[in-house]
mmCIF file of C-alpha atoms in Angstrom:
data_model
loop_
_atom_site.group_PDB
_atom_site.id
_atom_site.type_symbol
_atom_site.label_atom_id
_atom_site.label_comp_id
_atom_site.label_asym_id
_atom_site.label_seq_id
_atom_site.Cartn_x
_atom_site.Cartn_y
_atom_site.Cartn_z
ATOM 1 C CA ALA A 1 15.913 -42.155 35.823
ATOM 2 C CA GLY A 2 17.404 -39.755 38.195
ATOM 3 C CA VAL A 3 17.061 -42.068 41.127
ATOM 4 C CA PRO A 4 20.147 -43.367 43.039
ATOM 5 C CA VAL A 5 20.252 -47.173 43.215
ATOM 6 C CA ILE A 6 21.400 -49.453 45.963
ATOM 7 C CA SER A 7 21.915 -52.843 44.384
ATOM 8 C CA THR A 8 23.995 -55.961 44.434
ATOM 9 C CA ASN A 9 27.219 -56.282 42.322
ATOM 10 C CA ALA A 10 25.864 -59.330 40.558
ATOM 11 C CA GLY A 11 25.097 -59.739 36.840
ATOM 12 C CA GLY A 12 24.938 -56.543 34.715
ATOM 13 C CA LEU A 13 24.053 -54.234 37.657
ATOM 14 C CA PRO A 14 27.612 -52.759 37.985
ATOM 15 C CA GLU A 15 27.306 -51.616 34.292
ATOM 16 C CA ILE A 16 24.161 -49.667 35.142
ATOM 17 C CA ASN A 17 24.807 -48.641 38.790
ATOM 18 C CA ILE A 18 28.236 -46.978 39.251
ATOM 19 C CA ASP A 19 29.237 -47.552 42.862
ATOM 20 C CA GLY A 20 29.798 -44.330 44.641
ATOM 21 C CA LYS A 21 28.492 -42.226 41.677
ATOM 22 C CA THR A 22 25.042 -43.219 40.744
ATOM 23 C CA GLY A 23 24.340 -45.342 43.730
ATOM 24 C CA PHE A 24 25.947 -48.053 45.746
ATOM 25 C CA LEU A 25 26.818 -51.715 45.193
ATOM 26 C CA SER A 26 26.914 -54.484 47.804
ATOM 27 C CA ASN A 27 27.692 -58.191 47.795
ATOM 28 C CA VAL A 28 24.674 -60.345 47.238
ATOM 29 C CA GLY A 29 23.067 -61.095 50.630
ATOM 30 C CA ASP A 30 24.833 -58.226 52.428
ATOM 31 C CA VAL A 31 21.580 -56.564 53.674
ATOM 32 C CA GLU A 32 23.336 -54.862 56.478
ATOM 33 C CA ASN A 33 25.673 -52.954 54.174
ATOM 34 C CA MET A 34 22.865 -52.058 51.842
ATOM 35 C CA SER A 35 20.788 -50.652 54.686
ATOM 36 C CA LYS A 36 23.792 -48.684 55.900
ATOM 37 C CA GLN A 37 24.248 -47.258 52.382
ATOM 38 C CA ALA A 38 20.532 -46.273 52.132
ATOM 39 C CA ILE A 39 20.567 -44.559 55.494
ATOM 40 C CA GLY A 40 23.766 -42.785 54.706
ATOM 41 C CA LEU A 41 22.538 -41.522 51.382
ATOM 42 C CA LEU A 42 19.092 -40.429 52.741
ATOM 43 C CA SER A 43 20.768 -38.656 55.575
ATOM 44 C CA ASN A 44 23.048 -36.612 53.380
ATOM 45 C CA PRO A 45 20.887 -34.300 51.088
ATOM 46 C CA GLU A 46 23.933 -32.935 49.106
ATOM 47 C CA MET A 47 25.145 -36.427 48.326
ATOM 48 C CA LEU A 48 21.626 -37.545 47.410
ATOM 49 C CA LYS A 49 21.309 -34.531 45.018
ATOM 50 C CA GLN A 50 24.627 -35.320 43.400
ATOM 51 C CA PHE A 51 23.751 -39.090 42.981
ATOM 52 C CA LYS A 52 20.359 -38.160 41.508
ATOM 53 C CA ALA A 53 22.104 -35.921 38.864
ATOM 54 C CA ASN A 54 24.689 -38.560 38.181
ATOM 55 C CA ALA A 55 22.103 -41.309 37.853
ATOM 56 C CA PHE A 56 20.021 -39.245 35.396
ATOM 57 C CA ALA A 57 23.160 -38.434 33.288
ATOM 58 C CA HIS A 58 24.177 -42.042 33.289
ATOM 59 C CA ALA A 59 20.771 -43.252 32.319
ATOM 60 C CA GLN A 60 21.006 -41.259 29.023
ATOM 61 C CA HIS A 61 23.482 -43.758 27.849
ATOM 62 C CA PHE A 62 20.639 -46.399 27.903
ATOM 63 C CA ASP A 63 18.041 -44.100 26.107
ATOM 64 C CA ILE A 64 16.063 -46.199 23.537
ATOM 65 C CA ASP A 65 16.921 -43.662 20.710
ATOM 66 C CA ARG A 66 20.630 -44.388 21.430
ATOM 67 C CA VAL A 67 20.536 -48.123 22.124
ATOM 68 C CA VAL A 68 18.206 -49.365 19.370
ATOM 69 C CA PRO A 69 20.422 -48.068 16.536
ATOM 70 C CA MET A 70 23.411 -49.757 18.137
ATOM 71 C CA TYR A 71 21.587 -53.086 18.200
ATOM 72 C CA GLU A 72 20.449 -52.621 14.539
ATOM 73 C CA GLU A 73 23.987 -51.995 13.515
ATOM 74 C CA LEU A 74 25.105 -55.101 15.296
ATOM 75 C CA TYR A 75 22.384 -57.243 13.809
ATOM 76 C CA ASN A 76 23.124 -55.871 10.286
ATOM 77 C CA ARG A 77 26.817 -56.793 10.650
ATOM 78 C CA PHE A 78 26.014 -60.335 11.630
ATOM 79 C CA LEU A 79 23.274 -60.808 8.962
ATOM 80 C CA ASN A 80 25.308 -59.316 6.105
#
């Protein structure tokens, strides 16, 4: 956590990586855009610092102590 991510916009990645806030999203196979985003982020220390803080804060939504009780509640609803 606390690391900006440059990923594709496929699957569940957009849920985890918020484009322009916690990192950047690119179309699958768009390596040129991903490399431009990485270079841009690494060459802008202030943006990198902000993205790191945003990534850390967003990662807290996926903390095991928060997620496991949600799954337990969901399972209990379906089992009862």
